[in-house]
CSV table of C-alpha atoms in Angstrom, one decimal:
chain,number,residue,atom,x,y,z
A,1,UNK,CA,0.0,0.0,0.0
A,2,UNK,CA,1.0,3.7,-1.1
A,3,UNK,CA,0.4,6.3,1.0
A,4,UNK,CA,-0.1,9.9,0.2
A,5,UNK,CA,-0.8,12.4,3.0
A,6,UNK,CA,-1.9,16.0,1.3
A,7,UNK,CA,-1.5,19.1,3.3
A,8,UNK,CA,-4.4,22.1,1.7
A,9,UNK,CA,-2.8,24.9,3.5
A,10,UNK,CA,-6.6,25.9,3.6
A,11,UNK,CA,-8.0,27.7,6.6
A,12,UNK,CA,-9.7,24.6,7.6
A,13,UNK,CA,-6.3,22.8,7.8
A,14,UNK,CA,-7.5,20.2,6.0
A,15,UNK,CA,-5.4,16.4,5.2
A,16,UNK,CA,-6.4,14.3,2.0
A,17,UNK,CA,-5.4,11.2,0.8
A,18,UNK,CA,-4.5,8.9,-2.0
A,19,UNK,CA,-3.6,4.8,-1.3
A,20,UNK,CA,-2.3,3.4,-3.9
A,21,UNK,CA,-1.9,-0.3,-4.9
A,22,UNK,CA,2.0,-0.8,-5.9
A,23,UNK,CA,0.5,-3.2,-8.5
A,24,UNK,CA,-1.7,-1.6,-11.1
A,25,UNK,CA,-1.5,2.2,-9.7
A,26,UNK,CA,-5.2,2.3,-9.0
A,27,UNK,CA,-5.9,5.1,-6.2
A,28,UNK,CA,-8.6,5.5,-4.4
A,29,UNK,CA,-9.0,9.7,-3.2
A,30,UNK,CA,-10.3,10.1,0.5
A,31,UNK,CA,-11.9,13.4,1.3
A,32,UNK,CA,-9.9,15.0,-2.0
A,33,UNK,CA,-11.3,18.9,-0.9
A,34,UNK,CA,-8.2,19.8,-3.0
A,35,UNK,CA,-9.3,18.3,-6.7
A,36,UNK,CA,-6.1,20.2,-8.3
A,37,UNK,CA,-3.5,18.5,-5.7
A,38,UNK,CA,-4.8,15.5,-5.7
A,39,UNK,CA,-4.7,15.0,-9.2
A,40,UNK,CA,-1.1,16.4,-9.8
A,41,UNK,CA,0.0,14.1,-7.4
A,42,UNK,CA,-1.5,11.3,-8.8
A,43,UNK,CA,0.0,12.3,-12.1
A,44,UNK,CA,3.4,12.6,-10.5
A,45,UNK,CA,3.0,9.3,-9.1
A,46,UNK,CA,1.9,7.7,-11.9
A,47,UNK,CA,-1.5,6.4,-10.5
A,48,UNK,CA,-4.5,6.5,-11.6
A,49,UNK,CA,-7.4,7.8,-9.4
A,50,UNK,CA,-10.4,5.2,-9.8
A,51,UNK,CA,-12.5,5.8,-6.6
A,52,UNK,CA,-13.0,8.6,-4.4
A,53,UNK,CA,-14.1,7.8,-0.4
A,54,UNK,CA,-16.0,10.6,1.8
A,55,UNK,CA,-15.7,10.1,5.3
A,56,UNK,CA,-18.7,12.1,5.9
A,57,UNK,CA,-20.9,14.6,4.3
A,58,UNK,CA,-19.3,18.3,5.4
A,59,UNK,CA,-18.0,20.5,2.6
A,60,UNK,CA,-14.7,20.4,3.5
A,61,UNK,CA,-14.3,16.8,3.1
A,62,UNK,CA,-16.5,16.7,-0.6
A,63,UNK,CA,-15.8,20.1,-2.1
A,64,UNK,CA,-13.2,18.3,-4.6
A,65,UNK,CA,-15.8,15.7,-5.5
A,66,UNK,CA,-17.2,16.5,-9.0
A,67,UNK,CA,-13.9,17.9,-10.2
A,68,UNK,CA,-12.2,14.6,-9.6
A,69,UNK,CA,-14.8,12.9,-11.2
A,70,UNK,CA,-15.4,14.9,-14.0
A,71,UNK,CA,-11.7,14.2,-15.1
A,72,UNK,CA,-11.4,10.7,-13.8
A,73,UNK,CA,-14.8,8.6,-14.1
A,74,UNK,CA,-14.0,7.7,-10.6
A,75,UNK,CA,-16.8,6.0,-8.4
A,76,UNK,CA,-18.1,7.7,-5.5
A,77,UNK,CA,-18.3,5.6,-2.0
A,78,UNK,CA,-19.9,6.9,1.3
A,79,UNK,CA,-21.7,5.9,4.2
A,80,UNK,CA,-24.8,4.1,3.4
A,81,UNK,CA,-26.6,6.9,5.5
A,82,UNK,CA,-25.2,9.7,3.4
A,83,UNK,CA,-26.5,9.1,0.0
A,84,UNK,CA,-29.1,11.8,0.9
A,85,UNK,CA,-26.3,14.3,2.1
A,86,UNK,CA,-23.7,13.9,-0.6
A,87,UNK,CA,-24.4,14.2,-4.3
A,88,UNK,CA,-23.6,11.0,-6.3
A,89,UNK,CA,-22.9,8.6,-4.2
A,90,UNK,CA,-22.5,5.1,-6.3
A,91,UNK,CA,-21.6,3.0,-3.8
A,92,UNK,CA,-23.4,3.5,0.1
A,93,UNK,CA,-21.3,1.5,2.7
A,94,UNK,CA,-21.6,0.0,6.2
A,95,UNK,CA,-19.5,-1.3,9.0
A,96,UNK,CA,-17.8,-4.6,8.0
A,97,UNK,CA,-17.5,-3.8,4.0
A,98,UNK,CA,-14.3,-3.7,2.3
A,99,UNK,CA,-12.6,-1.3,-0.1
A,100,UNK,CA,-10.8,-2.7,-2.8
A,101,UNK,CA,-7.9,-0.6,-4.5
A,102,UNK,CA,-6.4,-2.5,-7.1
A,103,UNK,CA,-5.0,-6.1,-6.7
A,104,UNK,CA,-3.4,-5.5,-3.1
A,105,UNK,CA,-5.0,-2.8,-0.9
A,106,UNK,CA,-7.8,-4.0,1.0
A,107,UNK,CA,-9.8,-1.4,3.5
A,108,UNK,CA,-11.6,-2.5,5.9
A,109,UNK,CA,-14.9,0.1,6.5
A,110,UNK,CA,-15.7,0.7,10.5
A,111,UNK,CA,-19.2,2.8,11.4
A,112,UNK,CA,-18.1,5.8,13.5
A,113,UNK,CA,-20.8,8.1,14.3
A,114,UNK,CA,-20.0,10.9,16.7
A,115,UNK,CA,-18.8,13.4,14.5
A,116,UNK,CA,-21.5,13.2,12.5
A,117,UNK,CA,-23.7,10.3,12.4
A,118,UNK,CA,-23.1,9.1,9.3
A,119,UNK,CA,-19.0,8.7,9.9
A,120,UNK,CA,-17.1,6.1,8.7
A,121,UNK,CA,-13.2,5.2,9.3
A,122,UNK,CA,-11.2,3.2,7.0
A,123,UNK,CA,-9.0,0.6,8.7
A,124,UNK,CA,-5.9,-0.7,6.6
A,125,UNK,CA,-4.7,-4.4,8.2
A,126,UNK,CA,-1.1,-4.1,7.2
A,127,UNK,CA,1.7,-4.2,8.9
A,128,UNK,CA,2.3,-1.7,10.4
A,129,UNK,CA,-1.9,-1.1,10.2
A,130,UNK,CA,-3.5,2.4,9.3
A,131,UNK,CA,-6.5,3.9,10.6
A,132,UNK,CA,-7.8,6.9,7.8
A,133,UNK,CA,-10.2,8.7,10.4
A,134,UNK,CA,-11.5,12.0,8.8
A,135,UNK,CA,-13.3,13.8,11.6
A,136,UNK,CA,-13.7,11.2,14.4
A,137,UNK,CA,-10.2,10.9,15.9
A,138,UNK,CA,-7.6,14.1,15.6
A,139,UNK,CA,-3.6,14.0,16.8
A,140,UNK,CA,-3.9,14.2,20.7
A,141,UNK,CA,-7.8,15.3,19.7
A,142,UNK,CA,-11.4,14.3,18.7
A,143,UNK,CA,-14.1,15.5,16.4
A,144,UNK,CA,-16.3,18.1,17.3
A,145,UNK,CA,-20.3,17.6,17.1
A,146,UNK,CA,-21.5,20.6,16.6
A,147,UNK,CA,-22.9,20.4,12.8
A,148,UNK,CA,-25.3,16.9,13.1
A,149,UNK,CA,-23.1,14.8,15.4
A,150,UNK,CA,-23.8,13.3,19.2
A,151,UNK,CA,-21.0,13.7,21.8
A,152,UNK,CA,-22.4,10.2,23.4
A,153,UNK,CA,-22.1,8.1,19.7
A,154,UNK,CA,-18.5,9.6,20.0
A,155,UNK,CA,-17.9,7.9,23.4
A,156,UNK,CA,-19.0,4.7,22.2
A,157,UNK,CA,-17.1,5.1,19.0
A,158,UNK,CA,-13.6,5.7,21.0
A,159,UNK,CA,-14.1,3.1,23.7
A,160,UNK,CA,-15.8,0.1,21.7
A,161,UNK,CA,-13.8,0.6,18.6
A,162,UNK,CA,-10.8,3.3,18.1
A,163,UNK,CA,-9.4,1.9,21.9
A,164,UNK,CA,-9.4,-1.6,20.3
A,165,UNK,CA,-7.4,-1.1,17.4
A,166,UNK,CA,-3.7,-2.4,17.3
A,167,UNK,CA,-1.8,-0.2,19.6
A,168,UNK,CA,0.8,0.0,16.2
A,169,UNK,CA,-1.7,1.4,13.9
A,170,UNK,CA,-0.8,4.4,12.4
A,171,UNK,CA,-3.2,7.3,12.8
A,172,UNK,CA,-4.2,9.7,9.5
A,173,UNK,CA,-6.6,12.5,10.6
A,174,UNK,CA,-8.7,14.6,8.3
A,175,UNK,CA,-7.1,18.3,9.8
A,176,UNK,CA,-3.8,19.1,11.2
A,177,UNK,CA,-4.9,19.9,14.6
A,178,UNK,CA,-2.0,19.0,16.8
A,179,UNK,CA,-0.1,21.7,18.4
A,180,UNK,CA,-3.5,22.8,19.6
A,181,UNK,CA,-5.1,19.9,20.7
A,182,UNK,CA,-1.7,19.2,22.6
A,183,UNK,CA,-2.2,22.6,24.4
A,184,UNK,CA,-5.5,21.7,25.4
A,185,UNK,CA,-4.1,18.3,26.7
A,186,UNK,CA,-1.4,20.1,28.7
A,187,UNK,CA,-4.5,22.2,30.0
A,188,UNK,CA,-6.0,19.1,31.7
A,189,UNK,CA,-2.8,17.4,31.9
A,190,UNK,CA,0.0,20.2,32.9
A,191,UNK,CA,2.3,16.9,34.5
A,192,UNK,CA,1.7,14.9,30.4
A,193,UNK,CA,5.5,15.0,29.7
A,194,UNK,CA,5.0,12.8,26.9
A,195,UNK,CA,2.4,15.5,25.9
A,196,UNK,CA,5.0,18.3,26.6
A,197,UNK,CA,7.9,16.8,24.9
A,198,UNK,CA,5.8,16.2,21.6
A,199,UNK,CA,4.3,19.9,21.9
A,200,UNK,CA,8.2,21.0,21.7
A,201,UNK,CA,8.5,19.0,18.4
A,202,UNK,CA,5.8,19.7,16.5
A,203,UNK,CA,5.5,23.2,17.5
A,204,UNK,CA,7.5,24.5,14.2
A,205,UNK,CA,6.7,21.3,12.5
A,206,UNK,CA,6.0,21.6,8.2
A,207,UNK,CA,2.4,20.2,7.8
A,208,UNK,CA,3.8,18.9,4.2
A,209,UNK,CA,6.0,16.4,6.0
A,210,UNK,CA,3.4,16.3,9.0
A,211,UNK,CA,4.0,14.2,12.1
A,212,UNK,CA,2.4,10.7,11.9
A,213,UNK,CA,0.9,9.4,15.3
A,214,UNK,CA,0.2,6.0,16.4
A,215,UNK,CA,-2.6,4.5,18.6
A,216,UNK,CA,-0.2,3.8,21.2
A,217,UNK,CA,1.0,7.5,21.3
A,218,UNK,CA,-2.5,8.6,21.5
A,219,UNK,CA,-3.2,7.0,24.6
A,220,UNK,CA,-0.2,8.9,26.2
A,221,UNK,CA,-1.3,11.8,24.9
A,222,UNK,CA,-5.4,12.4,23.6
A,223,UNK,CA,-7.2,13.2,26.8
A,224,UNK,CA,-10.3,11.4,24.8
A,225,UNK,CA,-8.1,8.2,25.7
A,226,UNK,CA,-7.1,9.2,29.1
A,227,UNK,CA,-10.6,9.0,31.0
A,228,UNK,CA,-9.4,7.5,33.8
A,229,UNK,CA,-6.5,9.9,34.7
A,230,UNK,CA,-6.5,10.9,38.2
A,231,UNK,CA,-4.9,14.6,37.4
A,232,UNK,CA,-7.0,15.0,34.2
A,233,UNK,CA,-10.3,14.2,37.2
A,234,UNK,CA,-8.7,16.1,39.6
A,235,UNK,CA,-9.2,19.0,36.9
A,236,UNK,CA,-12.3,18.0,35.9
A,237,UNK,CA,-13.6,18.6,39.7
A,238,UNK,CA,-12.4,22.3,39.0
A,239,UNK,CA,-14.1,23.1,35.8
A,240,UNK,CA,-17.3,21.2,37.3
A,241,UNK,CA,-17.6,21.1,41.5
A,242,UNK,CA,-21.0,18.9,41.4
A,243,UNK,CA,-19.4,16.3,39.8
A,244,UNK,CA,-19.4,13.1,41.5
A,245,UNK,CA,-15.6,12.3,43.5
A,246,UNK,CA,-15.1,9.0,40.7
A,247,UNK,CA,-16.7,10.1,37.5
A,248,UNK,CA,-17.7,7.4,35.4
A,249,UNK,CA,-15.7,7.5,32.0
A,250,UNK,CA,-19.0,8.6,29.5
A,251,UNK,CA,-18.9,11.5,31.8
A,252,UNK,CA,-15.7,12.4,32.3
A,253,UNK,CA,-15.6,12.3,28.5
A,254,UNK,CA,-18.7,14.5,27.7
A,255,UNK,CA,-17.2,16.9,30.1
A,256,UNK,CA,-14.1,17.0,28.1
A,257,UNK,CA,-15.9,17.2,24.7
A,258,UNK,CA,-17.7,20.1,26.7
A,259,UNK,CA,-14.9,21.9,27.8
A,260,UNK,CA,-12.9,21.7,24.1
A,261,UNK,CA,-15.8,23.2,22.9
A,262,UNK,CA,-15.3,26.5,24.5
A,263,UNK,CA,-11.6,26.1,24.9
């Protein structure tokens, strides 16, 4: 599998994709916002662009859409529940399908509302594994809900599925969020060295050559994955004095969600 991580330099700091399969040079295009870059890279690369995959339905992650397709015939996939929200959709699809890119790329789609309810991931079983998350799961971060999402689907996506994943699988977000979602981790967190030591690093870091996370990392780091730390709750109690002394984790994670939404 090839990978090809596109920074926009838009104001929405938006990441697109293109896999590849070594093979044939099929690529499939995953939230391509920026039609023009995508397609010069492909040409660069010598691939082909056959398929384009929209996490979800917001602008920013299917304003490249029609271009694409206009020059490439390429076939459109989405959630199954966003065929109403996304113009063209050939292909609607739900958790447990797989996305084939040529003869060796295999995806496998996982169901992640939250951000919006109809999210989906794309899990890449290689070695070392890939998660594609668009808007679910952000470097040291997590999706908002503000625009037709449920911060309780989001809890359930994190801690039944994203937690689960192989601690080795490499994370690719859908916005360069980092440096501030790692100041907003050291805000909960102010004793996260891990957390302070990467803030140092990425602070001046080139979003063309962008810093590429793992799972593992994000449980030393993504307060999202932390719900059980006793400085992140001791915090907590601060922000919100009628909270109970042990906080289950739902709640101590819709309190976070809360409090990144005015942070």
């Amino acid at each position: 599998m090839l990978i090809e991580q596109i920074w926009t330099a838009n104001a929405y700091r938006n990441f697109n994709y293109l896999i590849a399969c070594p093979e044939t040079g099929e690529a499939l295009a995953i939230d391509p916002l920026d039609h023009r870059q995508c397609l010069a890279t492909a040409k660069r690369n010598g691939w082909r662009i056959t398929q384009i995959l929209n996490t979800h339905e917001h602008g920013d992650h299917t304003g490249g859409n029609e271009a694409i397709i206009a020059q490439t015939q390429s076939k459109l996939l989405a959630h199954h529940k966003a065929r109403n929200k996304i113009r063209g959709v050939d292909k609607g699809l739900a958790a447990g399908d797989r996305v084939k890119i040529g003869e060796r790329v295999k995806l496998e789609v996982l169901d992640t509302p939250g951000h919006t309810m109809s999210h989906l991931c794309l899990f890449v079983p290689s070695d070392p594994p890939a998660l594609f998350c668009g808007d679910t799961l952000f470097n040291a971060g997590a999706g908002n809900c503000h625009n037709g999402g449920d911060p309780s689907a989001l809890y359930a996506t994190f801690t039944q599925q994203l937690a689960l994943l192989p601690d080795d699988t490499r994370i690719y977000p859908g916005h360069e969020y980092m440096e501030n979602n790692l100041r907003f981790t050291l805000d909960r967190e102010p004793d996260n060295r891990r957390a302070m030591a990467l803030l140092a690093e990425v602070k001046s870091q080139n979003p063309n050559h962008a810093f590429v996370s793992t799972l593992a990392l994000e449980k030393e780091i993504n307060t999202f994955f932390r719900l059980g730390n006793s400085t992140l709750i001791g915090k907590l109690h601060e922000a919100f004095p009628d909270l109970p002394k042990a906080p289950d984790p739902k709640t101590v994670f819709l309190k976070l969600r809360e409090l990144r939404n005015k942070w």
